[in-house]
Short mmCIF file of C-alpha atoms in Angstrom, two decimals:
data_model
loop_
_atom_site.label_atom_id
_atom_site.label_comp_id
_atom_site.label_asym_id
_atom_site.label_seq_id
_atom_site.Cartn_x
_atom_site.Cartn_y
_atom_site.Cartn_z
CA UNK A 139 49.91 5.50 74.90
CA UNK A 140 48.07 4.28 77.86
CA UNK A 141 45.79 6.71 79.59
CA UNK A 142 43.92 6.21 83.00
CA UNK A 143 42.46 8.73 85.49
CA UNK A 144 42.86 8.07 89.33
CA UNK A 145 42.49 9.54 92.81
CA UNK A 146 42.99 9.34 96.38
CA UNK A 147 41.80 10.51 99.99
CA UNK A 148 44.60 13.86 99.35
CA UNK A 149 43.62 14.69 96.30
CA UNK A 150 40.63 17.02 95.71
CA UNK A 151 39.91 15.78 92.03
CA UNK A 152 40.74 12.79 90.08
CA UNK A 153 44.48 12.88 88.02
CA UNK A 154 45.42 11.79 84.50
CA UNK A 155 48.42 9.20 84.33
CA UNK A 156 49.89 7.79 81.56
CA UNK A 157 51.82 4.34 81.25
CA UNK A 158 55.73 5.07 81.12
CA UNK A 159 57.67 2.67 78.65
CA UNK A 160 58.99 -0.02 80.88
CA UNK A 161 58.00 1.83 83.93
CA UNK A 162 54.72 2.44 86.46
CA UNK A 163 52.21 4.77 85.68
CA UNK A 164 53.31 8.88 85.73
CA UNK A 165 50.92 11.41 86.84
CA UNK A 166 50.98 14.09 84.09
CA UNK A 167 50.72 16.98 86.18
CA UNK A 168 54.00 15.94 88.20
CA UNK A 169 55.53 14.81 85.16
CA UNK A 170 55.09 18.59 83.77
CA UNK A 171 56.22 20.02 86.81
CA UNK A 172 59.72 17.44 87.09
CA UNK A 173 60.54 18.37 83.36
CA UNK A 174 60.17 22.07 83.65
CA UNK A 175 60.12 23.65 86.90
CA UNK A 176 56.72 25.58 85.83
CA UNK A 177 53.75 25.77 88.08
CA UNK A 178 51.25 26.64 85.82
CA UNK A 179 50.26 23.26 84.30
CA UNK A 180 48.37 23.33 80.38
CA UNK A 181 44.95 22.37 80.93
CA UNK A 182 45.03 19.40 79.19
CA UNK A 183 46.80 17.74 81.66
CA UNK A 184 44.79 17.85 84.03
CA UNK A 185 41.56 16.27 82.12
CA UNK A 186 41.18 13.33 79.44
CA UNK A 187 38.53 14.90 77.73
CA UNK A 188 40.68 18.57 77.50
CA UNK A 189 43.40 16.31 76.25
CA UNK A 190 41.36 14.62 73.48
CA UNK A 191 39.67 17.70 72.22
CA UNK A 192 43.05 19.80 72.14
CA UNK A 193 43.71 17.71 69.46
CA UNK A 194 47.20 15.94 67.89
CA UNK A 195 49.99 18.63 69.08
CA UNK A 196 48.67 18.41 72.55
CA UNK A 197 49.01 14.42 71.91
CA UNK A 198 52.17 14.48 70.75
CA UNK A 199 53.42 17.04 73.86
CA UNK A 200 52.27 14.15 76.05
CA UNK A 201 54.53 11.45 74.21
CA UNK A 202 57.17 14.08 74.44
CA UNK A 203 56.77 14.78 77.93
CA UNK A 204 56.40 10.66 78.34
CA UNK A 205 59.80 10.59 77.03
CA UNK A 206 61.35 12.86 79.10
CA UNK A 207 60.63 11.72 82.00
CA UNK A 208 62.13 9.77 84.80
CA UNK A 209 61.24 5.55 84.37
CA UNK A 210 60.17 5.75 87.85
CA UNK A 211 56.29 5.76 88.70
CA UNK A 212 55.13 8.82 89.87
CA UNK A 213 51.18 7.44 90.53
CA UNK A 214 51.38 5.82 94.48
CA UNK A 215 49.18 3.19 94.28
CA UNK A 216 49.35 2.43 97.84
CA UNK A 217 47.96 5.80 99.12
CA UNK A 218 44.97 5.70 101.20
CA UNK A 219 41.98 5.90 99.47
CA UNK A 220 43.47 4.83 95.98
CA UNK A 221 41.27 3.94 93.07
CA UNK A 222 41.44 4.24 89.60
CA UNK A 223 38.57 5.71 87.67
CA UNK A 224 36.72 6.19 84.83
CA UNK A 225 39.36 7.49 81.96
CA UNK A 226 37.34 9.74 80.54
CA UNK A 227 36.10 12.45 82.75
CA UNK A 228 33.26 14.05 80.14
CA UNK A 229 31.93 12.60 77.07
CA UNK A 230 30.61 14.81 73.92
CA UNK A 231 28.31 11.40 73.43
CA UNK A 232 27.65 7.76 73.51
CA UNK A 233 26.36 5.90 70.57
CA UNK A 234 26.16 2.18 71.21
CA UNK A 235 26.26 0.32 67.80
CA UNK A 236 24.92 -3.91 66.91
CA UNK A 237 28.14 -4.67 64.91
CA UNK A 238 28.29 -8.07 65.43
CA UNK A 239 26.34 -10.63 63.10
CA UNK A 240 26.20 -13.56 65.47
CA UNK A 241 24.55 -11.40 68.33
CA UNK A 242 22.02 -9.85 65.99
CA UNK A 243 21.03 -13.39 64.69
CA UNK A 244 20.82 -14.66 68.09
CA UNK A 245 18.21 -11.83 68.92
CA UNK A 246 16.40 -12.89 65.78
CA UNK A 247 16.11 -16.77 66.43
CA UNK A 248 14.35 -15.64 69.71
CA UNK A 249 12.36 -13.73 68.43
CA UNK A 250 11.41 -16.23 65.15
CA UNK A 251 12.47 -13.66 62.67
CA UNK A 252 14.90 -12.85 59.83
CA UNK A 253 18.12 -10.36 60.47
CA UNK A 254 16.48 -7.00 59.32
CA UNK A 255 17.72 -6.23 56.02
CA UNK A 256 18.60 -2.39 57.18
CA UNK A 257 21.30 -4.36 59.12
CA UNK A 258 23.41 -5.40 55.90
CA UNK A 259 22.83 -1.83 55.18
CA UNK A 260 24.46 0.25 58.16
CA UNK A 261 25.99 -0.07 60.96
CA UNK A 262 22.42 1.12 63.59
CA UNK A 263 22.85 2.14 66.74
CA UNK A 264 21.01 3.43 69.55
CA UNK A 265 22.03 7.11 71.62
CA UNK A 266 22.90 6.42 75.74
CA UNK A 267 23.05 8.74 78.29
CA UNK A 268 26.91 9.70 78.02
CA UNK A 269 26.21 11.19 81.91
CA UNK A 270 26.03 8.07 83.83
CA UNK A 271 29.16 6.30 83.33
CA UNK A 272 30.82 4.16 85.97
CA UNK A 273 34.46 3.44 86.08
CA UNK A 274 36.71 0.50 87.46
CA UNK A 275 35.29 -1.16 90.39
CA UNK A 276 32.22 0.75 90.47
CA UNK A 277 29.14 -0.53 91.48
CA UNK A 278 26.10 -0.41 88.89
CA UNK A 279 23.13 0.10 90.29
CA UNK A 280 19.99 -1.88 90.16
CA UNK A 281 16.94 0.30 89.30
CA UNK A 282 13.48 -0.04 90.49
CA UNK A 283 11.67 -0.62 87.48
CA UNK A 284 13.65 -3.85 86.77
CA UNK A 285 14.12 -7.74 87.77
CA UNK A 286 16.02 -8.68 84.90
CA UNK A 287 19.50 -6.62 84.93
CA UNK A 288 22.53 -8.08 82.36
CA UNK A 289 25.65 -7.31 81.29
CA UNK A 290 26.93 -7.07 77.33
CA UNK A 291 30.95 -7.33 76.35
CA UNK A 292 31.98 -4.75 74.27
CA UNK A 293 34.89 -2.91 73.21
CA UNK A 294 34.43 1.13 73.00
CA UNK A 295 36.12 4.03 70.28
CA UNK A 296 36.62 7.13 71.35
CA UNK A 297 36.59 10.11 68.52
CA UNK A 298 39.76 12.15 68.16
CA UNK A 299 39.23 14.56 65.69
CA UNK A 300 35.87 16.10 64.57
CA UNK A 301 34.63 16.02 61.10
CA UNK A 302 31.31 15.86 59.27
CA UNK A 303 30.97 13.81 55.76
CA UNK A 304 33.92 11.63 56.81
CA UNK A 305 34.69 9.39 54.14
CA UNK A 306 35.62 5.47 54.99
CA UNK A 307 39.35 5.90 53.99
CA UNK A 308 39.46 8.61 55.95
CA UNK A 309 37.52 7.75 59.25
CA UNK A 310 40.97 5.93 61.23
CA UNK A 311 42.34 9.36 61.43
CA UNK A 312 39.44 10.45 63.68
CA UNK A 313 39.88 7.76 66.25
CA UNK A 314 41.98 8.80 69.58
CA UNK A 315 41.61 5.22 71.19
CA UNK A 316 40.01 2.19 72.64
CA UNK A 317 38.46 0.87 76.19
CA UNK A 318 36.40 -2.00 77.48
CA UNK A 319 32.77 -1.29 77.59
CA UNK A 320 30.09 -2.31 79.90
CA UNK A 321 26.51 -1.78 77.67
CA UNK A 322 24.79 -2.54 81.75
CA UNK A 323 21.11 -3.43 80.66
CA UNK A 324 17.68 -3.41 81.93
CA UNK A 325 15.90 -6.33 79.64
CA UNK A 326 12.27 -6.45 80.81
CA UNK A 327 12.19 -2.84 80.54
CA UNK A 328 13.92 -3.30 76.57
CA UNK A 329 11.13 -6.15 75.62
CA UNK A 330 8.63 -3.40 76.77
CA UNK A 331 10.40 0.00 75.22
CA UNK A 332 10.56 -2.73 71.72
CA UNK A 333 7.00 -2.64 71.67
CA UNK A 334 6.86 1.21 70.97
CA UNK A 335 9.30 0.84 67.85
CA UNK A 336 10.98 3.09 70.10
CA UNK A 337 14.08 3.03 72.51
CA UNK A 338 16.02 1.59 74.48
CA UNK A 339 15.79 4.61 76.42
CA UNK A 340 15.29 3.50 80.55
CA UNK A 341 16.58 0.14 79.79
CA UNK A 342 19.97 1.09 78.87
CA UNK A 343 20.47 4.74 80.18
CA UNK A 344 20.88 4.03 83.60
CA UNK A 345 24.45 3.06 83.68
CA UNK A 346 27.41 2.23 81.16
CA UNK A 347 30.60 0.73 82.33
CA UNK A 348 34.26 2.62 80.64
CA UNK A 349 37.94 1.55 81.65
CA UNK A 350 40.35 0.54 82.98
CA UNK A 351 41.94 3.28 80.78
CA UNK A 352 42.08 4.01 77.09
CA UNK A 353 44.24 2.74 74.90
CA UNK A 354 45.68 5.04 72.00
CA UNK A 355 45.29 3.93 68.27
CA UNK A 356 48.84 4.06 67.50
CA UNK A 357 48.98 0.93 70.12
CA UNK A 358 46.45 -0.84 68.72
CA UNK A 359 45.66 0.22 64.64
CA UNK A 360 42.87 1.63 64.00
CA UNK A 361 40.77 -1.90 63.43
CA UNK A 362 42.07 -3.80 66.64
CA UNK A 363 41.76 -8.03 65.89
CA UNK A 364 41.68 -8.78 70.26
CA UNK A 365 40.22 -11.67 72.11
CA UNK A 366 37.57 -10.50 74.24
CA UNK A 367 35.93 -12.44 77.35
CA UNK A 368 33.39 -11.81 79.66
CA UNK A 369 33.02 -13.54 83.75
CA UNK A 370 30.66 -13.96 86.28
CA UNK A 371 32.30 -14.33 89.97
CA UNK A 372 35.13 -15.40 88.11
CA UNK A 373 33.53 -17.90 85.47
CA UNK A 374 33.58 -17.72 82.25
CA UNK A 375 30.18 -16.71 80.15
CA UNK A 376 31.13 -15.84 76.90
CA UNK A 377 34.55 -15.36 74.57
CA UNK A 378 34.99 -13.37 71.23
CA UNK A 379 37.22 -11.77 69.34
CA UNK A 380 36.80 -7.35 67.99
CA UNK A 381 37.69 -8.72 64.55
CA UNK A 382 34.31 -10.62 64.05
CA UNK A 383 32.07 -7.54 63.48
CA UNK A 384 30.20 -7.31 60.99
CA UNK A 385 30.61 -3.32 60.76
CA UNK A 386 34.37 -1.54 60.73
CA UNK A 387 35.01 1.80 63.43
CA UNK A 388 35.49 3.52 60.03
CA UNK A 389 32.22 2.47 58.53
CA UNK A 390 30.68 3.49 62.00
CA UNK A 391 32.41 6.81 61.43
CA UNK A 392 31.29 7.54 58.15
CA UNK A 393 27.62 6.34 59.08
CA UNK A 394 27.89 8.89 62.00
CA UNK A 395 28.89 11.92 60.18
CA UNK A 396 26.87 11.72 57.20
CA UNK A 397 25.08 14.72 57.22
CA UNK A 398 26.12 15.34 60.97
CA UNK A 399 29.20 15.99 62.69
CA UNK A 400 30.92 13.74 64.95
CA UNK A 401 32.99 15.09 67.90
CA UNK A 402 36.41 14.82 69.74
CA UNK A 403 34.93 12.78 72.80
CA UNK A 404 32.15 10.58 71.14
CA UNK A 405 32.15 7.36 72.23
CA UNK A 406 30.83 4.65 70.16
CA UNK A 407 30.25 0.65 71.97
CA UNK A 408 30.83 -2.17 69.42
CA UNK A 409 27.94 -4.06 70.59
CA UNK A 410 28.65 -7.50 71.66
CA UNK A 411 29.50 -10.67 70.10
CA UNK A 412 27.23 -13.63 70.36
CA UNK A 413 26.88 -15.47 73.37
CA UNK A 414 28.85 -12.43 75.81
CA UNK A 415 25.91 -11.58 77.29
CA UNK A 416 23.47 -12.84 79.85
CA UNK A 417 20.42 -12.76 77.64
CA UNK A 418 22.39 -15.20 74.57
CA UNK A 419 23.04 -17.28 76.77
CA UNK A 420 19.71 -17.63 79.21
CA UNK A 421 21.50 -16.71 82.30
CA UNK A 422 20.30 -13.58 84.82
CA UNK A 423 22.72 -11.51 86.88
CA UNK A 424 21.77 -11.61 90.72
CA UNK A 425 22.57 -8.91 93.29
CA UNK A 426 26.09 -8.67 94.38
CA UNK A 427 27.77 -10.83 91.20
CA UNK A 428 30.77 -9.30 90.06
CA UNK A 429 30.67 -9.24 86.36
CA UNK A 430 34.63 -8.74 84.55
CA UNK A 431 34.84 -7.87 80.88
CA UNK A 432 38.24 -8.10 79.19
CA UNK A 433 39.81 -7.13 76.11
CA UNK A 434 43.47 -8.28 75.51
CA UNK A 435 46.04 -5.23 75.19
CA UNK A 436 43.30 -2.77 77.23
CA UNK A 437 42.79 -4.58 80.68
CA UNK A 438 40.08 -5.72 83.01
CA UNK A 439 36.53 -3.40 83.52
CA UNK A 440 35.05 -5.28 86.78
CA UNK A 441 31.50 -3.95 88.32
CA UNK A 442 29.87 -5.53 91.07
CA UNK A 443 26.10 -5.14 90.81
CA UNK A 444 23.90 -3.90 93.39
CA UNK A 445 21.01 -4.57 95.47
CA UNK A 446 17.55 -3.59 93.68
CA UNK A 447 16.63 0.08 94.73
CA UNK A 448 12.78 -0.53 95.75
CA UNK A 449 9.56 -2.01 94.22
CA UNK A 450 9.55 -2.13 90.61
CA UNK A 451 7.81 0.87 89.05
CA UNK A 452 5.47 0.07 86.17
#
């Protein structure tokens, strides 16, 4: 199951739609109302995040409803004021995870060091602010306290099922789905927050790229092997592929819940592979670049960047 959210200039919030086998892209809320006649609409189709948290039955009441509906698209892209947006409208959390080995040791040769042993360990990750993402086509801002702004390629998991002391062999039944992630990035303010043995915290937390739409794990499996690619103004920077990490979404799982419970909604990035960012690969973004990531079977994220908001701050 493919999942988006959208709107347009008549509508007064954004929609869910789902991709229709063969067809366009149905709007749930219209599919409900051409299967049954009913105008009182469940409440998880009318939000992502509803959706997720209701859990499998609600899933599977979607693929029914998928089913049983007409092949024709019921999503007008051509509306005024069309745009698809972020696919998930609220998120219980973002962790943002260093799974991949050739990144990390990247990040080390710079810096003239060994991999940290904790690394072999577990998968580490850092907490983001889950409340500013940006969705397709969205334009990430460029904060005053920066001159260095990048990008990083990364593929996202969302959590489908809650659980605490999830076990490895179990953790693939917890994950609803996949998207491309944006992990936007601040890196004079990181060197600095690195100093602290603290953070990121301001270097990371002012934006996060999510879409084009989520991608359920019955597509995909629940340990996707995709090439991945990241552009600048349509060149390529950098190419991987998900199946290089170091770390598994189930070992990230199981890391997570130890002792603590994960949630329907969590979000976890992968990190990115070597050489997909700007900072691998001494380049800098500039004001107005257009940076693509893609992951093959999920689609294109694209975010132009913006112009710098003021003098930098300290």
């Amino acid at each position: 199951m493919r999942i988006w959210r959208y709107r347009n200039d008549a509508l007064p919030s954004p929609r869910v739609a789902v991709a229709v086998p063969g067809g366009g892209p149905l709007d749930l809320v219209v599919a409900w109302s051409l299967a049954t006649g009913e105008d009182e609409v469940p409440p998880y189709l009318w939000s992502v995040a509803t959706l997720i948290e209701a859990g499998p039955e609600a899933w599977e009441a979607v693929r029914s409803l998928i089913a049983a509906s007409p092949e024709e698209p019921t999503v007008w892209q051509g509306a005024p004021g069309f745009r698809w947006v972020c696919p998930l409208d609220r998120l219980a959390s973002l962790r943002d995870f260093l799974a991949f080995e050739s990144h990390v040791r990247q990040g080390a040769e710079r810096r003239g060091s060994e991999v940290p042993a904790y690394w072999y360990e577990a998968p580490v990750y850092y907490k983001g602010n889950h409340r500013r993402m940006i969705g397709p086509e969205e334009t990430c801002p460029w904060p005053s306290y920066t001159t260095h702004l990048d990008f990083e390629l990364e593929m996202a998991m969302i959590v489908g099922r809650p659980g605490t002391d999830i076990a490895v062999p179990d953790a693939p039944g917890h994950i609803f789905g996949f998207s491309v992630l944006n992990d936007f990035s601040a890196r004079d303010m990181q060197a600095k927050e690195a100093t602290t043995w603290l953070g990121p915290a301001k270097a990371k937390d002012f934006c996060t790229g999510l879409g084009p739409c989520i991608v359920t794990a019955d597509e995909l499996g629940a340990q996707p092997d995709l090439a991945m690619a990241c552009r600048v103004n349509g060149e390529e920077w950098g190419r991987g592929r998900s199946s290089e990490a170091r770390w598994s979404w189930a070992e990230m799982i199981a890391h997570v819940s130890a002792g603590e419970g994960v949630e329907a909604g969590d979000v976890y990035g992968s990190g990115t592979p070597g050489g997909c960012c700007g900072l691998d690969l001494g380049r800098r973004l500039a004001p107005g670049d257009v940076v693509e990531l893609e992951i093959e079977g999920i689609g294109v994220l694209r975010n132009p960047v913006g112009a710098p908001m003021g003098a930098t701050g300290g």
